[in-house]
Coordinates of C-alpha atoms in Angstrom, one line a residue:
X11 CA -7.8 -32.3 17.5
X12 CA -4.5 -31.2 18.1
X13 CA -3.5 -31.6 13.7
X14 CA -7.1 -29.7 13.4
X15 CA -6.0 -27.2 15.2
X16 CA -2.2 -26.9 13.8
X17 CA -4.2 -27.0 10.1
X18 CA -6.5 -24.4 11.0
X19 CA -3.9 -21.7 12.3
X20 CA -1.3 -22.2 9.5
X21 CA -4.1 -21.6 7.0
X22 CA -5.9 -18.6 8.3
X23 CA -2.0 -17.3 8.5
X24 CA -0.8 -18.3 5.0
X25 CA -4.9 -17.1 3.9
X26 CA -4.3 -13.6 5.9
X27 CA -0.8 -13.3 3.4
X28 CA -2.0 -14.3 0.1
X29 CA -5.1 -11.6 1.2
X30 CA -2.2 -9.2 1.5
X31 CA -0.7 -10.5 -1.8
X32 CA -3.9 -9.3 -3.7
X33 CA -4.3 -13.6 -4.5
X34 CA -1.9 -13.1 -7.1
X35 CA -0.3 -16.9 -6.7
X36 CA 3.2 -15.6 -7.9
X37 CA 3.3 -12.9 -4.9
X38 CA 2.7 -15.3 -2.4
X39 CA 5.5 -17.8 -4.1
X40 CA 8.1 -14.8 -3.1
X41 CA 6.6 -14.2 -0.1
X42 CA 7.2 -17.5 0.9
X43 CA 10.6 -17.6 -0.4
X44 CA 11.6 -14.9 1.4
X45 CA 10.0 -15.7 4.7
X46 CA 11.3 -19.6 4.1
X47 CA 12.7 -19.8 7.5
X48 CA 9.3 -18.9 9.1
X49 CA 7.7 -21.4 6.5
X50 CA 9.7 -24.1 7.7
X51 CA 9.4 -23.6 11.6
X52 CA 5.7 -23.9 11.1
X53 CA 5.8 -27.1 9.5
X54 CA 9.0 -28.5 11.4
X55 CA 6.6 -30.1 14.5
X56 CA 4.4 -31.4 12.3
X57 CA 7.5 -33.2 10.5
X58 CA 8.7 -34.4 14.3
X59 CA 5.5 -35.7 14.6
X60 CA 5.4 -37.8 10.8
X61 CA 9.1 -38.7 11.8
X62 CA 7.6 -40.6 15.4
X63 CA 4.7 -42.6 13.4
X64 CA 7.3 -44.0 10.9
X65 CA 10.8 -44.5 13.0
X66 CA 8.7 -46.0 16.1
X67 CA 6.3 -48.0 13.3
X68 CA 3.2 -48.4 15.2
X69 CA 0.4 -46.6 17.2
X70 CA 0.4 -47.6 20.5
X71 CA -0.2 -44.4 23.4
X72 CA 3.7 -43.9 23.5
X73 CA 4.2 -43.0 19.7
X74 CA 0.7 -41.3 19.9
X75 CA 1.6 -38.9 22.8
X76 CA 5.1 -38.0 21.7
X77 CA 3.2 -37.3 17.9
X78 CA 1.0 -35.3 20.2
X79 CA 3.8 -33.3 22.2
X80 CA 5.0 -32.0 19.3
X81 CA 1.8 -31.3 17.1
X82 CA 1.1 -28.6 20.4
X83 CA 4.4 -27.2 20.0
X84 CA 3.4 -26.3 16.7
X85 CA 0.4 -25.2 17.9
X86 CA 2.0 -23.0 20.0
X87 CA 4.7 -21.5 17.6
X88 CA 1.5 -20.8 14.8
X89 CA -0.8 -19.1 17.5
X90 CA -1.9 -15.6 15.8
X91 CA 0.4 -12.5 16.5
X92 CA -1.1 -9.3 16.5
X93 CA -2.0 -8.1 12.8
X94 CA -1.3 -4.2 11.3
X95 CA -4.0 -5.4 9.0
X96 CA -6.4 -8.4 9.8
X97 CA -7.2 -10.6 7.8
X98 CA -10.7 -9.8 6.5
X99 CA -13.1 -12.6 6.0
X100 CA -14.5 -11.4 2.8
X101 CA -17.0 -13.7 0.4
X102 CA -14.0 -14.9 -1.6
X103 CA -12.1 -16.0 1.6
X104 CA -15.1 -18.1 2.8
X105 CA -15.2 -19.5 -0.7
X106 CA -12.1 -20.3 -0.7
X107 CA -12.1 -21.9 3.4
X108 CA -15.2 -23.6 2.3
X109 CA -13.3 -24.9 -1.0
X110 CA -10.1 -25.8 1.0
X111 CA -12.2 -27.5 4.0
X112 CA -13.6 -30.0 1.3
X113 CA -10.2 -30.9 -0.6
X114 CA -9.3 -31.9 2.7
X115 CA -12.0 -34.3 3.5
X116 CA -11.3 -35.6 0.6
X117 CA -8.1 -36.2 0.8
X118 CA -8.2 -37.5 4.2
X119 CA -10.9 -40.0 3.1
X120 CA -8.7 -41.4 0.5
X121 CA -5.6 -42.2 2.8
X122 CA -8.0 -43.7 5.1
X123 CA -9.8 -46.3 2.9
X124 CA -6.7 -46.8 0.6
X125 CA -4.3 -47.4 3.7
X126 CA -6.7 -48.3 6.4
X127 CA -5.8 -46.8 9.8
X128 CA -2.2 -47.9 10.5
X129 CA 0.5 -45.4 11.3
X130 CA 1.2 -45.0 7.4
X131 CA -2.1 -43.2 7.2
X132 CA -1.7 -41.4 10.2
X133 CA 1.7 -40.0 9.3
X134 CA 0.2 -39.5 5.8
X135 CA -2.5 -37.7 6.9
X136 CA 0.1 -35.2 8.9
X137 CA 1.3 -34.4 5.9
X138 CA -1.7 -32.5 4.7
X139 CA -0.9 -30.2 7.7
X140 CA 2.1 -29.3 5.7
X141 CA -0.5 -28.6 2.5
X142 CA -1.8 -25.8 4.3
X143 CA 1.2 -24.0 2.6
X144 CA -0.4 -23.6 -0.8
X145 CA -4.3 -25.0 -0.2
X146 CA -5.4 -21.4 -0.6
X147 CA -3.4 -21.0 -3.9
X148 CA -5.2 -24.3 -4.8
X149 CA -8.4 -23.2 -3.8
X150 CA -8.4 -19.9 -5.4
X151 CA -7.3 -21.9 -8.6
X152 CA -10.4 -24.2 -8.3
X153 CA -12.6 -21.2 -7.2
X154 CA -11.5 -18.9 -10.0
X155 CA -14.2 -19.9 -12.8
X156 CA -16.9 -18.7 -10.2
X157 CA -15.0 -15.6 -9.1
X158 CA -14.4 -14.4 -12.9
X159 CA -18.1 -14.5 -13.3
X160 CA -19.0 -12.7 -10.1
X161 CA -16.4 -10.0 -10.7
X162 CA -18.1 -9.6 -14.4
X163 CA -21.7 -9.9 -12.6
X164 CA -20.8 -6.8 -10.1
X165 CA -18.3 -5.3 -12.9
X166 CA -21.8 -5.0 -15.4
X167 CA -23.9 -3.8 -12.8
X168 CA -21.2 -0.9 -11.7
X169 CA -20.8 -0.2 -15.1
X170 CA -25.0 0.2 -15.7
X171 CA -25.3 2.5 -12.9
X172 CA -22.7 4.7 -14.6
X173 CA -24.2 4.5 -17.6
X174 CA -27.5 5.8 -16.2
X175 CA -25.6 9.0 -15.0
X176 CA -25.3 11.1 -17.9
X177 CA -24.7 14.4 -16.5
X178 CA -21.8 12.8 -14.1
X179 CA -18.4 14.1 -14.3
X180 CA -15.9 11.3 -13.8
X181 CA -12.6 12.6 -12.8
X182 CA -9.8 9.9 -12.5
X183 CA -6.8 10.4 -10.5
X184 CA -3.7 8.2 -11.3
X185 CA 0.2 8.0 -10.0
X186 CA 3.2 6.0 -8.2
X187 CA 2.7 8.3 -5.5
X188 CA 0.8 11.7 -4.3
X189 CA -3.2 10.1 -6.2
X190 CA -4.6 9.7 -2.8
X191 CA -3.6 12.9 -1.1
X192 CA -4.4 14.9 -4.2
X193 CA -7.9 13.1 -4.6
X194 CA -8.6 14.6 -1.0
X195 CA -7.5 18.0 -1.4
X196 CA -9.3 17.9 -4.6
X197 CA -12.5 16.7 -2.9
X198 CA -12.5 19.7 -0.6
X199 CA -12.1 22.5 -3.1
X200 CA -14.4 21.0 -5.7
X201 CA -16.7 20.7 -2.9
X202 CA -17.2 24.8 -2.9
X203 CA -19.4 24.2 -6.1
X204 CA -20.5 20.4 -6.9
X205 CA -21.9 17.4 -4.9
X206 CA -18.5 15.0 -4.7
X207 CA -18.1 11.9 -4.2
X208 CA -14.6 9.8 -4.1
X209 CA -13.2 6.5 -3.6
X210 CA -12.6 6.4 -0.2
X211 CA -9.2 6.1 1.5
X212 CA -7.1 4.2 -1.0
X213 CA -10.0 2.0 -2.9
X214 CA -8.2 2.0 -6.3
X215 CA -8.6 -1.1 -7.3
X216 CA -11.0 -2.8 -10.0
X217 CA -13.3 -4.5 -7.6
X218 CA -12.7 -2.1 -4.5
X219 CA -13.6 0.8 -7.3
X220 CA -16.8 -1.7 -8.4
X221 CA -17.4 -1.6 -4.6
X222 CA -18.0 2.6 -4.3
X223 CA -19.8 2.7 -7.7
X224 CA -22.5 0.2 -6.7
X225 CA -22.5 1.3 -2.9
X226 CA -22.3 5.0 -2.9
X227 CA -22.6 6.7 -6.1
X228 CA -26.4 8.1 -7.2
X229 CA -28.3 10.8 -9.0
X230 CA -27.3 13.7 -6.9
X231 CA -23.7 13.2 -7.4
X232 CA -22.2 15.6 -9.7
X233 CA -18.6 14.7 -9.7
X234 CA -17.0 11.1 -9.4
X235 CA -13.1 11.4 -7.9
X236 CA -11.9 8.1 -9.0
X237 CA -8.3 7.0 -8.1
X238 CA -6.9 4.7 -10.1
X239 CA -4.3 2.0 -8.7
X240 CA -2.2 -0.3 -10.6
X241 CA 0.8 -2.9 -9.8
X242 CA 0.3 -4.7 -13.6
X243 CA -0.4 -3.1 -17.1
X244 CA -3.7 -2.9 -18.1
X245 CA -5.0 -2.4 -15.2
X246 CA -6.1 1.6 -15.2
X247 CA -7.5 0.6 -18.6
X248 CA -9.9 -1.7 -16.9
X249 CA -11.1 0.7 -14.1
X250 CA -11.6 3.3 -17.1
X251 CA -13.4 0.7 -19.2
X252 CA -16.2 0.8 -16.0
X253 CA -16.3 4.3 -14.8
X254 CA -15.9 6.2 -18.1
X255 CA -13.2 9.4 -16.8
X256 CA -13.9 12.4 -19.1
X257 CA -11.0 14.1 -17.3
X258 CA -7.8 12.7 -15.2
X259 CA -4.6 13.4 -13.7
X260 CA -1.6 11.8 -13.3
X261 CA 0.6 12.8 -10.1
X262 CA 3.9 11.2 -10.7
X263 CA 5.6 8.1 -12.1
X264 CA 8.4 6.1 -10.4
X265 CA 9.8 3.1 -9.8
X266 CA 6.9 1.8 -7.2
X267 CA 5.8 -1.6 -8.0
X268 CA 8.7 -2.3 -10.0
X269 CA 9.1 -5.8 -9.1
X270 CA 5.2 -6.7 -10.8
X271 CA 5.7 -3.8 -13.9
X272 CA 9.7 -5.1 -14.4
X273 CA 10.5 -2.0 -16.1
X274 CA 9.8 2.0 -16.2
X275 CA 8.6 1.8 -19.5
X276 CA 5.3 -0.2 -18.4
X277 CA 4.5 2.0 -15.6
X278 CA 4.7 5.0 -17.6
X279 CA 2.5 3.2 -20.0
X280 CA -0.1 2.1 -17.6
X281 CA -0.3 5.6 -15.6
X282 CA -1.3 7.1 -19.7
X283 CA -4.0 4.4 -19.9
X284 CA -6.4 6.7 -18.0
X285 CA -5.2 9.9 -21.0
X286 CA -5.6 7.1 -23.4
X287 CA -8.8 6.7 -22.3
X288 CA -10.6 10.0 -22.0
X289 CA -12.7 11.9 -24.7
X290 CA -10.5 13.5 -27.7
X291 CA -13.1 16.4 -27.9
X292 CA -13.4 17.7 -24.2
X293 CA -11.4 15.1 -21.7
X294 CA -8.9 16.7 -20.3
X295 CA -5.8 15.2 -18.9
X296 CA -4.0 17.0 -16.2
X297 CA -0.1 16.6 -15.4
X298 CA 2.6 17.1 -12.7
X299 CA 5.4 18.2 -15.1
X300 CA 8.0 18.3 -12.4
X301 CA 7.9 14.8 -13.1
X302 CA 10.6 13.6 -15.4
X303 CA 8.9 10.9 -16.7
X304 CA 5.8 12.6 -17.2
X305 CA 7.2 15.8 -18.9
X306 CA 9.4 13.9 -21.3
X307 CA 6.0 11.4 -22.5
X308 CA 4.4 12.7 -25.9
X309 CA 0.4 13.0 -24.9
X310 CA -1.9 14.0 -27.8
X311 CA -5.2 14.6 -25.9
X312 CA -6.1 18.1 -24.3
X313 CA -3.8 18.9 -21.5
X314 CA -3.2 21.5 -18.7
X315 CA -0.1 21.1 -16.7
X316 CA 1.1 22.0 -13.7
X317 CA 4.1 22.6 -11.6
X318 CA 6.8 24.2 -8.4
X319 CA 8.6 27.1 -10.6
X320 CA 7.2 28.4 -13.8
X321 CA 7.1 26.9 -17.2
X322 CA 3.5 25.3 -17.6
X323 CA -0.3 26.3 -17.4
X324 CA -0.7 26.2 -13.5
X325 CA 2.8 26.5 -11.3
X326 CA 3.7 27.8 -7.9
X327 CA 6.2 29.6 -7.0
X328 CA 7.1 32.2 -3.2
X329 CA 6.9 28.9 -1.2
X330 CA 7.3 29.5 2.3
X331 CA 8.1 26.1 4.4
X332 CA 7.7 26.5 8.4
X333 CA 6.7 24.3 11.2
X334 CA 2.9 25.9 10.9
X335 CA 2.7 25.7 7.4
X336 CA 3.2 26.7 3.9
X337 CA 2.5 29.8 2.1
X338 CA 2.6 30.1 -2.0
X339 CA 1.6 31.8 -4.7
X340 CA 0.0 29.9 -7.9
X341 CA -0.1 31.4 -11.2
X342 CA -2.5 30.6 -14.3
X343 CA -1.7 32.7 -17.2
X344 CA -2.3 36.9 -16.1
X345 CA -4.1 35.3 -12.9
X346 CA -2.5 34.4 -9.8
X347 CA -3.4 34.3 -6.1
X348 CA -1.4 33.5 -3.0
X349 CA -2.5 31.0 -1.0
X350 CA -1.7 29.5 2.9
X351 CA -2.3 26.4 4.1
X352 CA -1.4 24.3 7.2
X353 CA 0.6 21.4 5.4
X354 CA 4.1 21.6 5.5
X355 CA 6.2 20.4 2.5
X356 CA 6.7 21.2 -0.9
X357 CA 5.6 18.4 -2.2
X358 CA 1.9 19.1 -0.5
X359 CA 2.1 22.2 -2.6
X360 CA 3.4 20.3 -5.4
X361 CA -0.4 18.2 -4.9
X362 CA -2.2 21.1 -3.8
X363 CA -1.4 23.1 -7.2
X364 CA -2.3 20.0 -9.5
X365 CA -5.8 20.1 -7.0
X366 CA -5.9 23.8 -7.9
X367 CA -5.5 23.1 -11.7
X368 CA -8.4 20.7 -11.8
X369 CA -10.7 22.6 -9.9
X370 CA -10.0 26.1 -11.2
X371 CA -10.7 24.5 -14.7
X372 CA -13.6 23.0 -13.7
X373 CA -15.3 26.0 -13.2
X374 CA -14.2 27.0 -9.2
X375 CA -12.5 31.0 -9.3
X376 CA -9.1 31.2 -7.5
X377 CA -10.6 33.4 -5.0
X378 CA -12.9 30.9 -4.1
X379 CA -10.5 28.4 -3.4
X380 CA -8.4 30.4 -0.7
X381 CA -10.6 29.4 1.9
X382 CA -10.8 25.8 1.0
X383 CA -7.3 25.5 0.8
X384 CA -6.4 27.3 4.4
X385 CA -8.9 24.8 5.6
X386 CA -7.0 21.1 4.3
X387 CA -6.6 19.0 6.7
X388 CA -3.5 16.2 6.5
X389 CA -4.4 13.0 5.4
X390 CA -4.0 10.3 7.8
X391 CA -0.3 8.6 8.2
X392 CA 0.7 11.1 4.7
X393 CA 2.9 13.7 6.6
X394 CA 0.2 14.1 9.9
X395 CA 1.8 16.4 12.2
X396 CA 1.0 14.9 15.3
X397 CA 1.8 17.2 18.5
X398 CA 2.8 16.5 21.9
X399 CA 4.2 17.8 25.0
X400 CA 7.7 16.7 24.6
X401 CA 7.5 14.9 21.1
X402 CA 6.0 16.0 17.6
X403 CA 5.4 12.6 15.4
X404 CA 5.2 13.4 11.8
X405 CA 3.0 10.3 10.5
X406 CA 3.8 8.9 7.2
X407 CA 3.3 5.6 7.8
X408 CA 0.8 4.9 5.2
X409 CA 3.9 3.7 2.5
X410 CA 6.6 5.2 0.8
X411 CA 9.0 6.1 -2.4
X412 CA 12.4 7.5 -2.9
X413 CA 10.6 11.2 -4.3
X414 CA 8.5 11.1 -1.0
X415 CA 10.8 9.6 1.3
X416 CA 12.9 12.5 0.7
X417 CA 10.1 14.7 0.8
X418 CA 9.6 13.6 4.6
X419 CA 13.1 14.1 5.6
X420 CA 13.1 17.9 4.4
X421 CA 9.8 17.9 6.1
X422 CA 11.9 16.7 9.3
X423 CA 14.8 18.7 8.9
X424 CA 12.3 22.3 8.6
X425 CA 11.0 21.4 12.8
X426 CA 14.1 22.2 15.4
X427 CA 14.3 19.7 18.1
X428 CA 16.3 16.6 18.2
X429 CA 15.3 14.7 14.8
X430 CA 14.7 10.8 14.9
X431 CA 14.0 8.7 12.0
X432 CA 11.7 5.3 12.4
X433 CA 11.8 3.3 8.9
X434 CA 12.0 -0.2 7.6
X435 CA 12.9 1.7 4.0
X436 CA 10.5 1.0 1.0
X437 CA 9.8 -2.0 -0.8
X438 CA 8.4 -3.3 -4.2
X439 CA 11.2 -1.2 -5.7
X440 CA 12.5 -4.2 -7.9
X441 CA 16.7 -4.5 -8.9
X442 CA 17.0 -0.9 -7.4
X443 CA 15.4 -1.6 -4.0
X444 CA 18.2 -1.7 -2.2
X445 CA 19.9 1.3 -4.2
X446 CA 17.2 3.4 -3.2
X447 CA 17.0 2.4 0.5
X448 CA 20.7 2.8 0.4
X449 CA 20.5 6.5 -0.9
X450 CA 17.1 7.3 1.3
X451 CA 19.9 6.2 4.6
X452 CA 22.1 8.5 3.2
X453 CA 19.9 11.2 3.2
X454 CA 18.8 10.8 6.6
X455 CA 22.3 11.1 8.0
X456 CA 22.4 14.5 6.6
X457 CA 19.0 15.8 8.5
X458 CA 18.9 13.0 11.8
X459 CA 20.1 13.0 14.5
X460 CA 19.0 9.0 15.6
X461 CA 18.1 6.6 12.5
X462 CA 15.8 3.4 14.1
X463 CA 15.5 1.0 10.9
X464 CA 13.0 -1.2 11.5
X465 CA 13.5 -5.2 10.2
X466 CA 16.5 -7.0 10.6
X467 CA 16.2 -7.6 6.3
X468 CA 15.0 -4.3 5.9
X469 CA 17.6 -2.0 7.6
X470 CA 20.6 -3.3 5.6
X471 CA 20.7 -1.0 2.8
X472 CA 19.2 1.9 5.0
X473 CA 22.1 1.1 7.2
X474 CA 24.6 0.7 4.7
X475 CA 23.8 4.3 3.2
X476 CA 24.7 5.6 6.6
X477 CA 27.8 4.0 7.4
X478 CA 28.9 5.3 3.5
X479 CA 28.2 8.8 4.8
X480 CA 30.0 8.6 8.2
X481 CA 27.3 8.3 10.7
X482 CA 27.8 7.3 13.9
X483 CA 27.2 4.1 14.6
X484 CA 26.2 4.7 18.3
X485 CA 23.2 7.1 16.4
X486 CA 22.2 3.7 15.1
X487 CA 19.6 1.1 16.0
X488 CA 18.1 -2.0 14.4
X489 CA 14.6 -2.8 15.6
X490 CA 12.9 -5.8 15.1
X491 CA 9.7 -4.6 14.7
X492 CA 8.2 -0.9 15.1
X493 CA 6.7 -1.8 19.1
X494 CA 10.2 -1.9 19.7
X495 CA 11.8 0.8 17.5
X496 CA 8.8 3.0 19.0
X497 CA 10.0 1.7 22.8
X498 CA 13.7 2.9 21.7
X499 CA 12.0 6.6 21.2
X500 CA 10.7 6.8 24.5
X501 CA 14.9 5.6 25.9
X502 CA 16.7 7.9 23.4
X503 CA 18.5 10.7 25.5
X504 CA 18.2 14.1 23.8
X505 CA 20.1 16.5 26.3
X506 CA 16.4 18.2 27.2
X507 CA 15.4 18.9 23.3
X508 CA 12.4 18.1 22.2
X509 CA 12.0 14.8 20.1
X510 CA 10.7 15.0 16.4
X511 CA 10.3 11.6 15.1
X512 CA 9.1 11.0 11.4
X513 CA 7.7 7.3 10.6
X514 CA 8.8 6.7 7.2
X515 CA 6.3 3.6 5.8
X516 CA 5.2 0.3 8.1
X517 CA 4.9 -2.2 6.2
X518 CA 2.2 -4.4 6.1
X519 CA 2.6 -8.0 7.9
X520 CA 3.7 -9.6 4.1
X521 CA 6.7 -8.3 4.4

C-alpha cells in the first residue's frame, strides 16, 4: 500500500507538470533538469528502501518494516502542495492514467512470474516507483495515435461549423505580448454595433480555440475575436487553417518563447502566418508599428497601421498618465477625437488605439467609441489597480516581457507612495533570459523603493541588475515563494506612506 501510494502521488505530480508543459516531451525533459534536485528527493526513499531488500537479502518483517519506514517518508515528502494552477483531469489525462495504470500491471506481472516473490522482485518492483518519472511521457507516446485522431475528429467538426457561417467576420488577434488585452478592449467597442463573441481569457491554442468554436460560436454571432497563441512555428497557420480570419492584428513581437522558437526570425515569421493567411482582396491586417520588428517586416496584403506619435494610419498622441487614468487623442487621417479612459499606462493606449483601428474600420464612428472606451475595464492580473486603505496593488501577475515589464514599472513610478516591487523576473526568454531579467532589476532600482524577487533561481539576475546600479542591499529581499514575499509586504516599514506594490508575473508551479 504504502509503494501504491508513493506511485500515485509522484505521478499525479510529474502528470500536473507535463499538463503545464503543454505534453510537449522535450519541456518536461528541462523541467526536470532544472528541478533535478526535487526529482531526486522524491525518488531517494524509494532508493533507501530498494537498498534494504538487496544489502539485508531477504524478506523477513525486519527488512520489510525498515523498506516500509522509508517508502512513508517518501510518502510524506510527495504529499500535494498547494497548486497556482491544478492539475486538471481532462479526457487526455484519464487516457493517459488509464494507459500508465496498465503498463504497470504489466510490468509488475512480469517481475513476479519471471522472479517469483523473493526480495529481488520486490526491490525490482520499487523500482517502477522511480518510473513514475517519465510514465506519462510514455503514455502520452503510446496514446498519441488516438489523440491525433480525436484532435482531427473535433478539428473537422470546428472547422464545419465555420464553414456553415458565411456571413461571420473572423478577426484574429496575434502577438508576444498585449493579444489578450487588446482582444478585450476590442470586444467592448465592437460590441456598440455587432453580436461578438471571443476566445475567452487566454484560449489561443489549437484545441483550446477548437474548444470555443464547437462550444460557443452560432448563427447570431457576427464577429469571431480569435486570439492566436504560439510557442512553435506553424502554429498560427494551423488555428487560421480552422477558423478562416478575413482580418487580423498583430500586437508586438519579442523575444517571448525564445527557448521553443530559438531565434527572432521564427517568431516574426509565425506572428505573419495569420497576414499570410487572410484574403488578398479584402483581409485586412492590422499593425502596432511602434514595434521594431513589425515596422521593419515587408507585408504585401492590405494594411492599416497604428501607433503612440504620428507617422501611420491610426496614432495617438496628448497622452496624459495619472493615477485615475489616461487621457489621449487618436488621429485617422483629417479625423481625430480625444478620448479618456480609466487604464493607466501608455502601453494600454498603445492597445487601446490598435482596438480603435479595427473597430473604427470595421464600420464603428469615432464618436461612438468615446463611451466604450471611458467604460474599459482592466483585465484581470494585466495592470488591475487594486485599492486599499493603506496599500494600492497593481496586479500584473498574469506573465510578463521586457516591453511590459517596463511598462509596469512606469506604471509604478506615475502613483506616489512608497513603491515596492514583487517579481520572480520573466522566463522562456532563451540565451537572453538572464540579460533581460538583469536589465528589468535595473530598471526597478531607478523607480522602487523595496525590490522582493521571488525564487531563489529566479532572483539572481534581477538581483544582479540591482547591485550594478547601486541599490541598497538592505532595500533587498529574496523570497522563496510569493506567500512569503507577500508576508514581507505586510513587515516593510514605510515611515507612514502608503504602500504601492506592483506584482510583476507569478509563474506557474513548472517553474
Amino acid at each position: 500500500m504504502a509503494l501504491g501510494a508513493s506511485c500515485g502521488l509522484n505521478f499525479i505530480h510529474y502528470m500536473h507538470m507535463f499538463q503545464l508543459n503543454s505534453y510537449h516531451a522535450d519541456e518536461q525533459f528541462k523541467w526536470i533538469g532544472k528541478n533535478i534536485k526535487d526529482v531526486i528527493m522524491r525518488h531517494v526513499f524509494t532508493i533507501g528502501a530498494i537498498l534494504t531488500f538487496i544489502i539485508c537479502g531477504e524478506t523477513n518483517a525486519s527488512t520489510c518494516f525498515i523498506a516500509a519506514a522509508f517508502l512513508f517518508l517518501g510518502i510524506v515528502f510527495s504529499a500535494p502542495k498547494k497548486a497556482k494552477k491544478k492539475l486538471v483531469f481532462t479526457p487526455r489525462v484519464m487516457r493517459m492514467t488509464v494507459t500508465s495504470v496498465i503498463l504497470y500491471v504489466l510490468l509488475i506481472l512480469l517481475v513476479f512470474l519471471t522472479l517469483g516473490m523473493g526480495y529481488a522482485s520486490l526491490a525490482i518492483t520499487m523500482c517502477v516507483q522511480i518510473l513514475t518519472l517519465v510514465m506519462a511521457m510514455l503514455a502520452n507516446l503510446i496514446n498519441k495515435p488516438i489523440e491525433l485522431m480525436i484532435n482531427r475528429h473535433y478539428i473537422n467538426d470546428a472547422k464545419r461549423i465555420i464553414n456553415g457561417l458565411p456571413d461571420l467576420t473572423v478577426v484574429g488577434l496575434t502577438g508576444s505580448y498585449g493579444k489578450t488585452s487588446t482582444k478585450f478592449y476590442l470586444e467592448k467597442l465592437l460590441g456598440a454595433k455587432y453580436n461578438v463573441l471571443m476566445t475567452p481569457e487566454s484560449y489561443n491554442t489549437t484545441m483550446g480555440v477548437v474548444k470555443v468554436v464547437r462550444g460557443q460560436l452560432n448563427a447570431t454571432h457576427e464577429i469571431f475575436l480569435c486570439e492566436m497563441g504560439a510557442k512553435n512555428v506553424g502554429e498560427i497557420k494551423e488555428i487560421c487553417d480552422i477558423v478562416k480570419p478575413k482580418h487580423g492584428i498583430i500586437t508586438s513581437i519579442g523575444p517571448q518563447h525564445l527557448e521553443t522558437f530559438k531565434s527572432i526570425d521564427n517568431i516574426i515569421k509565425t506572428k505573419f502566418e495569420l497576414a499570410d493567411s487572410l484574403p488578398d482582396k479584402d483581409g485586412i491586417i492590422f499593425l502596432n508599428y511602434d514595434n521594431e520588428y513589425i515596422a521593419k517586416h515587408e507585408c504585401n496584403k492590405n494594411k492599416v497601421t497604428y501607433s503612440l506619435g504620428g507617422g501611420t494610419d491610426y496614432y495617438a498622441d496628448n497622452i496624459s498618465v495619472s493615477e485615475n487614468g489616461t487621457q489621449f487623442t487618436v488621429h485617422n487621417g483629417n479625423e481625430e477625437k480625444q478620448f479618456a479612459t480609466k487604464l493607466i499606462g501608455s502601453h494600454n493606449v498603445q492597445n487601446i488605439v490598435g482596438a480603435i483601428a479595427v473597430a473604427n474600420t470595421l464600420g464603428v464612428p469615432f464618436a461612438d467609441l468615446v463611451m466604450p472606451v471611458k467604460r474599459l475595464e482592466c483585465v484581470p492580473h494585466r495592470l488591475q489597480i487594486i485599492k486599499g486603505t493603506n496599500k494600492t496593488i497593481i496586479d500584473d501577475a498574469f506573465n510578463s516581457n521586457p516591453t511590459g515589464a517596463k511598462a509596469a514599472l512606469d506604471t509604478l513610478a506615475v502613483f506616489d507612495g512608497f513603491k515596492i516591487l514583487v517579481s520572480p523576473g520573466m522566463v522562456e526568454l532563451g540565451e537572453k533570459e538572464y540579460e533581460l531579467n538583469k536589465r528589468f532589476g535595473e530598471q526597478a532600482a531607478e523607480i522602487c523603493d523595496f525590490v522582493i524577487a521571488v525564487g531563489e533561481r529566479q532572483a539572481v539576475p534581477i538581483v544582479d541588475g540591482l547591485k550594478a546600479k547601486g541599490y541598497p542591499e538592505e532595500k533587498t529581499y529574496v523570497a522563496k515563494n510569493l506567500n512569503e514575499a507577500l508576508a514581507k509586504v505586510e513587515n516593510i516599514k514605510t515611515g507612514g506612506e502608503k504602500k504601492i506594490v506592483l506584482l510583476e508575473n507569478d509563474l506557474p508551479d513548472n517553474y
